[in-house]
Short mmCIF file of the C-alpha atoms (twelve columns), coordinates in Angstrom:
data_MODEL
# 
_entry.id   MODEL 
# 
loop_
_atom_site.group_PDB 
_atom_site.id 
_atom_site.type_symbol 
_atom_site.label_atom_id 
_atom_site.label_alt_id 
_atom_site.label_comp_id 
_atom_site.label_asym_id 
_atom_site.label_seq_id 
_atom_site.Cartn_x 
_atom_site.Cartn_y 
_atom_site.Cartn_z 
_atom_site.pdbx_PDB_model_num 
ATOM 1   C CA . GLN A 1   39.753  42.744 18.321   1 
ATOM 2   C CA . THR A 2   39.878  44.089 14.805   1 
ATOM 3   C CA . VAL A 3   37.683  42.672 12.088   1 
ATOM 4   C CA . THR A 4   38.537  43.407 8.488    1 
ATOM 5   C CA . THR A 5   36.105  43.079 5.647    1 
ATOM 6   C CA . PRO A 6   37.287  43.267 2.065    1 
ATOM 7   C CA . LEU A 7   35.677  46.064 0.109    1 
ATOM 8   C CA . ILE A 8   34.964  45.294 -3.530   1 
ATOM 9   C CA . VAL A 9   34.556  48.311 -5.723   1 
ATOM 10  C CA . ASN A 10  32.948  47.480 -9.056   1 
ATOM 11  C CA . PRO A 11  33.689  49.724 -11.988  1 
ATOM 12  C CA . ILE A 12  30.915  51.703 -13.580  1 
ATOM 13  C CA . PRO A 13  30.215  50.186 -17.003  1 
ATOM 14  C CA . PRO A 14  30.722  52.375 -20.041  1 
ATOM 15  C CA . ALA A 15  28.036  53.589 -22.417  1 
ATOM 16  C CA . LEU A 16  27.150  50.753 -24.780  1 
ATOM 17  C CA . ASN A 17  26.765  52.698 -28.058  1 
ATOM 18  C CA . PRO A 18  23.616  50.984 -29.369  1 
ATOM 19  C CA . ALA A 19  22.869  50.938 -33.101  1 
ATOM 20  C CA . VAL A 20  20.100  49.729 -35.392  1 
ATOM 21  C CA . ASN A 21  19.621  49.527 -39.155  1 
ATOM 22  C CA . THR A 22  17.121  52.322 -39.679  1 
ATOM 23  C CA . PRO A 23  14.942  53.520 -41.311  1 
ATOM 24  C CA . LEU A 24  13.105  50.341 -42.240  1 
ATOM 25  C CA . CYS A 25  9.996   49.466 -44.198  1 
ATOM 26  C CA . ALA A 26  7.165   47.619 -42.492  1 
ATOM 27  C CA . GLY A 27  7.806   43.883 -42.664  1 
ATOM 28  C CA . GLN A 28  11.596  44.108 -42.585  1 
ATOM 29  C CA . THR A 29  13.922  43.004 -39.755  1 
ATOM 30  C CA . ALA A 30  15.467  45.406 -37.234  1 
ATOM 31  C CA . ASN A 31  18.911  44.353 -35.995  1 
ATOM 32  C CA . PHE A 32  19.993  46.003 -32.740  1 
ATOM 33  C CA . THR A 33  23.622  45.916 -31.619  1 
ATOM 34  C CA . SER A 34  25.637  47.234 -28.671  1 
ATOM 35  C CA . ASP A 35  29.248  47.139 -27.528  1 
ATOM 36  C CA . LEU A 36  30.628  43.899 -26.097  1 
ATOM 37  C CA . VAL A 37  31.832  44.442 -22.514  1 
ATOM 38  C CA . PRO A 38  33.017  41.317 -20.615  1 
ATOM 39  C CA . GLY A 39  31.105  40.606 -17.416  1 
ATOM 40  C CA . ILE A 40  28.355  43.097 -18.116  1 
ATOM 41  C CA . THR A 41  24.609  42.537 -17.778  1 
ATOM 42  C CA . TYR A 42  22.524  44.117 -20.536  1 
ATOM 43  C CA . SER A 43  19.097  45.636 -20.011  1 
ATOM 44  C CA . TRP A 44  17.162  46.886 -23.042  1 
ATOM 45  C CA . THR A 45  13.770  48.598 -22.910  1 
ATOM 46  C CA . GLY A 46  11.638  49.970 -25.713  1 
ATOM 47  C CA . PRO A 47  8.167   50.701 -27.087  1 
ATOM 48  C CA . GLY A 48  5.260   48.513 -26.069  1 
ATOM 49  C CA . ALA A 49  6.904   47.282 -22.840  1 
ATOM 50  C CA . PHE A 50  9.730   45.716 -24.850  1 
ATOM 51  C CA . SER A 51  12.660  44.306 -22.869  1 
ATOM 52  C CA . SER A 52  15.708  42.186 -23.607  1 
ATOM 53  C CA . ALA A 53  18.788  41.033 -21.706  1 
ATOM 54  C CA . ALA A 54  20.784  40.247 -24.846  1 
ATOM 55  C CA . GLN A 55  23.743  42.217 -26.106  1 
ATOM 56  C CA . ASN A 56  22.351  42.103 -29.644  1 
ATOM 57  C CA . PHE A 57  18.909  41.089 -30.873  1 
ATOM 58  C CA . SER A 58  16.547  41.275 -33.846  1 
ATOM 59  C CA . ILE A 59  12.872  42.112 -34.294  1 
ATOM 60  C CA . THR A 60  11.378  40.481 -37.370  1 
ATOM 61  C CA . ASN A 61  8.439   41.756 -39.420  1 
ATOM 62  C CA . VAL A 62  8.524   45.220 -37.837  1 
ATOM 63  C CA . THR A 63  5.426   47.414 -37.741  1 
ATOM 64  C CA . ALA A 64  4.711   50.970 -36.676  1 
ATOM 65  C CA . ALA A 65  4.202   49.630 -33.134  1 
ATOM 66  C CA . ASN A 66  7.920   48.743 -33.001  1 
ATOM 67  C CA . ALA A 67  9.042   52.251 -33.922  1 
ATOM 68  C CA . GLY A 68  10.453  54.538 -31.258  1 
ATOM 69  C CA . THR A 69  13.302  54.909 -28.806  1 
ATOM 70  C CA . TYR A 70  15.184  51.907 -27.387  1 
ATOM 71  C CA . GLN A 71  17.397  52.260 -24.314  1 
ATOM 72  C CA . VAL A 72  20.187  49.986 -23.120  1 
ATOM 73  C CA . ILE A 73  21.979  50.052 -19.745  1 
ATOM 74  C CA . GLY A 74  24.909  47.876 -18.756  1 
ATOM 75  C CA . SER A 75  25.484  46.756 -15.172  1 
ATOM 76  C CA . ILE A 76  28.419  45.132 -13.390  1 
ATOM 77  C CA . GLY A 77  27.907  43.786 -9.888   1 
ATOM 78  C CA . GLY A 78  24.703  45.763 -9.547   1 
ATOM 79  C CA . CYS A 79  26.333  49.020 -10.601  1 
ATOM 80  C CA . PRO A 80  24.523  50.477 -13.632  1 
ATOM 81  C CA . GLY A 81  26.289  52.436 -16.298  1 
ATOM 82  C CA . PRO A 82  24.904  55.345 -18.279  1 
ATOM 83  C CA . ALA A 83  21.789  54.830 -20.384  1 
ATOM 84  C CA . SER A 84  22.245  54.940 -24.159  1 
ATOM 85  C CA . THR A 85  19.433  55.237 -26.679  1 
ATOM 86  C CA . VAL A 86  18.788  54.565 -30.339  1 
ATOM 87  C CA . ASN A 87  15.711  55.403 -32.404  1 
ATOM 88  C CA . LEU A 88  14.006  52.970 -34.787  1 
ATOM 89  C CA . VAL A 89  12.049  54.456 -37.689  1 
ATOM 90  C CA . VAL A 90  9.524   52.205 -39.474  1 
ATOM 91  C CA . ASN A 91  7.977   53.549 -42.663  1 
ATOM 92  C CA . PRO A 92  4.697   52.060 -43.949  1 
ATOM 93  C CA . LEU A 93  4.442   50.317 -47.293  1 
ATOM 94  C CA . PRO A 94  2.576   52.493 -49.783  1 
ATOM 95  C CA . ILE A 95  -0.844  51.210 -50.838  1 
ATOM 96  C CA . VAL A 96  -0.651  51.554 -54.610  1 
ATOM 97  C CA . SER A 97  -3.651  51.395 -56.943  1 
ATOM 98  C CA . ILE A 98  -4.296  51.872 -60.665  1 
ATOM 99  C CA . THR A 99  -7.271  53.628 -62.210  1 
ATOM 100 C CA . PRO A 100 -8.962  51.976 -63.981  1 
ATOM 101 C CA . PRO A 101 -8.030  48.596 -62.475  1 
ATOM 102 C CA . SER A 102 -9.322  46.953 -65.655  1 
ATOM 103 C CA . ALA A 103 -10.356 48.208 -69.066  1 
ATOM 104 C CA . THR A 104 -11.595 46.867 -72.399  1 
ATOM 105 C CA . ILE A 105 -10.564 48.437 -75.700  1 
ATOM 106 C CA . CYS A 106 -10.733 47.596 -79.386  1 
ATOM 107 C CA . ASN A 107 -7.556  46.644 -81.180  1 
ATOM 108 C CA . GLY A 108 -5.861  49.848 -82.317  1 
ATOM 109 C CA . SER A 109 -7.216  51.920 -79.435  1 
ATOM 110 C CA . SER A 110 -5.500  53.004 -76.233  1 
ATOM 111 C CA . VAL A 111 -6.333  53.648 -72.583  1 
ATOM 112 C CA . VAL A 112 -4.782  55.946 -69.972  1 
ATOM 113 C CA . LEU A 113 -3.721  54.228 -66.724  1 
ATOM 114 C CA . THR A 114 -3.080  56.344 -63.606  1 
ATOM 115 C CA . ALA A 115 -1.286  55.093 -60.493  1 
ATOM 116 C CA . SER A 116 -1.726  56.612 -57.034  1 
ATOM 117 C CA . GLY A 117 -0.726  56.010 -53.419  1 
ATOM 118 C CA . ALA A 118 3.035   56.653 -53.655  1 
ATOM 119 C CA . THR A 119 5.458   59.425 -54.610  1 
ATOM 120 C CA . SER A 120 7.259   57.801 -57.566  1 
ATOM 121 C CA . TYR A 121 6.223   55.082 -59.983  1 
ATOM 122 C CA . THR A 122 7.881   52.573 -62.307  1 
ATOM 123 C CA . TRP A 123 5.835   50.454 -64.724  1 
ATOM 124 C CA . ASN A 124 6.853   47.066 -66.068  1 
ATOM 125 C CA . ALA A 125 8.638   47.397 -69.380  1 
ATOM 126 C CA . SER A 126 6.259   46.890 -72.276  1 
ATOM 127 C CA . PRO A 127 6.396   48.061 -75.893  1 
ATOM 128 C CA . SER A 128 2.698   48.943 -75.622  1 
ATOM 129 C CA . LEU A 129 3.339   51.657 -72.998  1 
ATOM 130 C CA . ASN A 130 4.351   55.167 -73.991  1 
ATOM 131 C CA . THR A 131 6.621   55.391 -70.907  1 
ATOM 132 C CA . THR A 132 7.637   53.305 -67.892  1 
ATOM 133 C CA . VAL A 133 8.144   56.178 -65.422  1 
ATOM 134 C CA . GLY A 134 5.525   58.410 -63.847  1 
ATOM 135 C CA . SER A 135 2.050   58.123 -62.420  1 
ATOM 136 C CA . THR A 136 0.234   58.233 -65.791  1 
ATOM 137 C CA . VAL A 137 0.898   56.072 -68.845  1 
ATOM 138 C CA . THR A 138 -0.901  55.364 -72.101  1 
ATOM 139 C CA . ALA A 139 -1.331  51.691 -72.948  1 
ATOM 140 C CA . SER A 140 -1.913  50.578 -76.541  1 
ATOM 141 C CA . PRO A 141 -1.768  46.785 -76.430  1 
ATOM 142 C CA . THR A 142 -2.681  44.570 -79.369  1 
ATOM 143 C CA . THR A 143 -3.496  41.611 -77.120  1 
ATOM 144 C CA . THR A 144 -4.905  41.395 -73.607  1 
ATOM 145 C CA . THR A 145 -2.129  42.556 -71.259  1 
ATOM 146 C CA . THR A 146 -1.646  42.925 -67.498  1 
ATOM 147 C CA . TYR A 147 0.447   45.907 -66.430  1 
ATOM 148 C CA . THR A 148 2.278   46.161 -63.106  1 
ATOM 149 C CA . VAL A 149 3.354   49.384 -61.426  1 
ATOM 150 C CA . THR A 150 5.710   49.705 -58.456  1 
ATOM 151 C CA . GLY A 151 5.135   52.762 -56.302  1 
ATOM 152 C CA . THR A 152 7.793   53.994 -53.881  1 
ATOM 153 C CA . SER A 153 7.555   56.324 -50.876  1 
ATOM 154 C CA . ALA A 154 10.303  56.915 -48.284  1 
ATOM 155 C CA . GLY A 155 12.260  53.992 -49.714  1 
ATOM 156 C CA . CYS A 156 9.362   51.545 -49.324  1 
ATOM 157 C CA . SER A 157 7.544   49.969 -52.263  1 
ATOM 158 C CA . GLY A 158 4.141   48.539 -53.120  1 
ATOM 159 C CA . THR A 159 2.728   47.177 -56.367  1 
ATOM 160 C CA . ALA A 160 -0.571  47.126 -58.236  1 
ATOM 161 C CA . ASN A 161 -1.848  45.475 -61.429  1 
ATOM 162 C CA . ALA A 162 -4.270  46.487 -64.145  1 
ATOM 163 C CA . THR A 163 -5.497  44.326 -67.022  1 
ATOM 164 C CA . VAL A 164 -6.403  45.761 -70.400  1 
ATOM 165 C CA . THR A 165 -8.556  43.420 -72.471  1 
ATOM 166 C CA . VAL A 166 -8.258  43.868 -76.235  1 
ATOM 167 C CA . ASN A 167 -11.198 42.936 -78.459  1 
ATOM 168 C CA . PRO A 168 -10.452 42.295 -82.150  1 
ATOM 169 C CA . LEU A 169 -11.954 44.596 -84.734  1 
ATOM 170 C CA . PRO A 170 -15.022 43.094 -86.444  1 
ATOM 171 C CA . VAL A 171 -14.549 41.703 -89.962  1 
ATOM 172 C CA . VAL A 172 -17.126 43.266 -92.293  1 
ATOM 173 C CA . ASN A 173 -18.099 41.336 -95.440  1 
ATOM 174 C CA . ALA A 174 -20.524 42.946 -97.868  1 
ATOM 175 C CA . GLY A 175 -20.388 40.005 -100.279 1 
ATOM 176 C CA . PRO A 176 -18.826 39.861 -103.750 1 
ATOM 177 C CA . ASP A 177 -18.482 42.963 -105.879 1 
ATOM 178 C CA . GLN A 178 -21.515 43.806 -108.036 1 
ATOM 179 C CA . THR A 179 -21.666 45.828 -111.252 1 
ATOM 180 C CA . VAL A 180 -24.865 47.749 -111.800 1 
ATOM 181 C CA . CYS A 181 -26.154 50.060 -114.473 1 
ATOM 182 C CA . ASN A 182 -27.647 53.434 -113.817 1 
ATOM 183 C CA . GLN A 183 -31.100 52.087 -113.229 1 
ATOM 184 C CA . PRO A 184 -33.092 51.060 -110.196 1 
ATOM 185 C CA . ILE A 185 -32.047 47.477 -109.435 1 
ATOM 186 C CA . GLY A 186 -32.613 46.040 -106.023 1 
ATOM 187 C CA . LEU A 187 -29.546 44.639 -104.318 1 
ATOM 188 C CA . GLN A 188 -29.303 42.875 -101.036 1 
ATOM 189 C CA . LEU A 189 -26.075 43.377 -99.121  1 
ATOM 190 C CA . ASN A 190 -25.057 40.424 -96.993  1 
# 
C-alpha cells in the first residue's frame, strides 16, 4: 500500500529593506518602516532588548538608549528570510548657557554676553544687540531686557536666557544758579 503525503514548500521571504528617519535629536520620534510582503511574519529586535512584530512602528521621545542597530527578519511558514538592519542615530540636545546669566548696568552702558554649550548661536533680534549671530554679543539696552540665544549642534537646538537690568542715570540738582563776586561768600549747594 502506498501512502502519499503532500509536501508544502514555503518560499524564503525576501529582505525587508528597513528604513528609519535618522539622525534624530533627543525627544523626537523615530519612524521605522519595512517592505510589505503578504503573508509574512515580522520580527524586529534592537537595543535594550527591543522587539516588535509590526511591519512598521514608531518610538516616541527617543533618547541615547534607543540609538543603535535594529534588525528585522521576515518569516513565512516558519521559514526565515535574510536579516536586514538599519541604524538609528540620536544626537543629544545641546545644553546652552549665557555668561553672565543676569547683569545690571546704568542707562547708556553696555554688557558683553557670551553663549556656550553649542557650535553655532543665533540671538533674538533686538536693536540693542550689536549682532544676532555668534557666541558673543554686546547688549546696550535702554530698558530692562531679556535676551534669548538658540544654540545648535549636529542639527539639534537648545536655548538660554539672560536678563540685563537697566538702572536710570541719577538726576543731579545743584539748586538755582547763583551769581557771586570775587570775595569769600559761603554757599550751600543742595
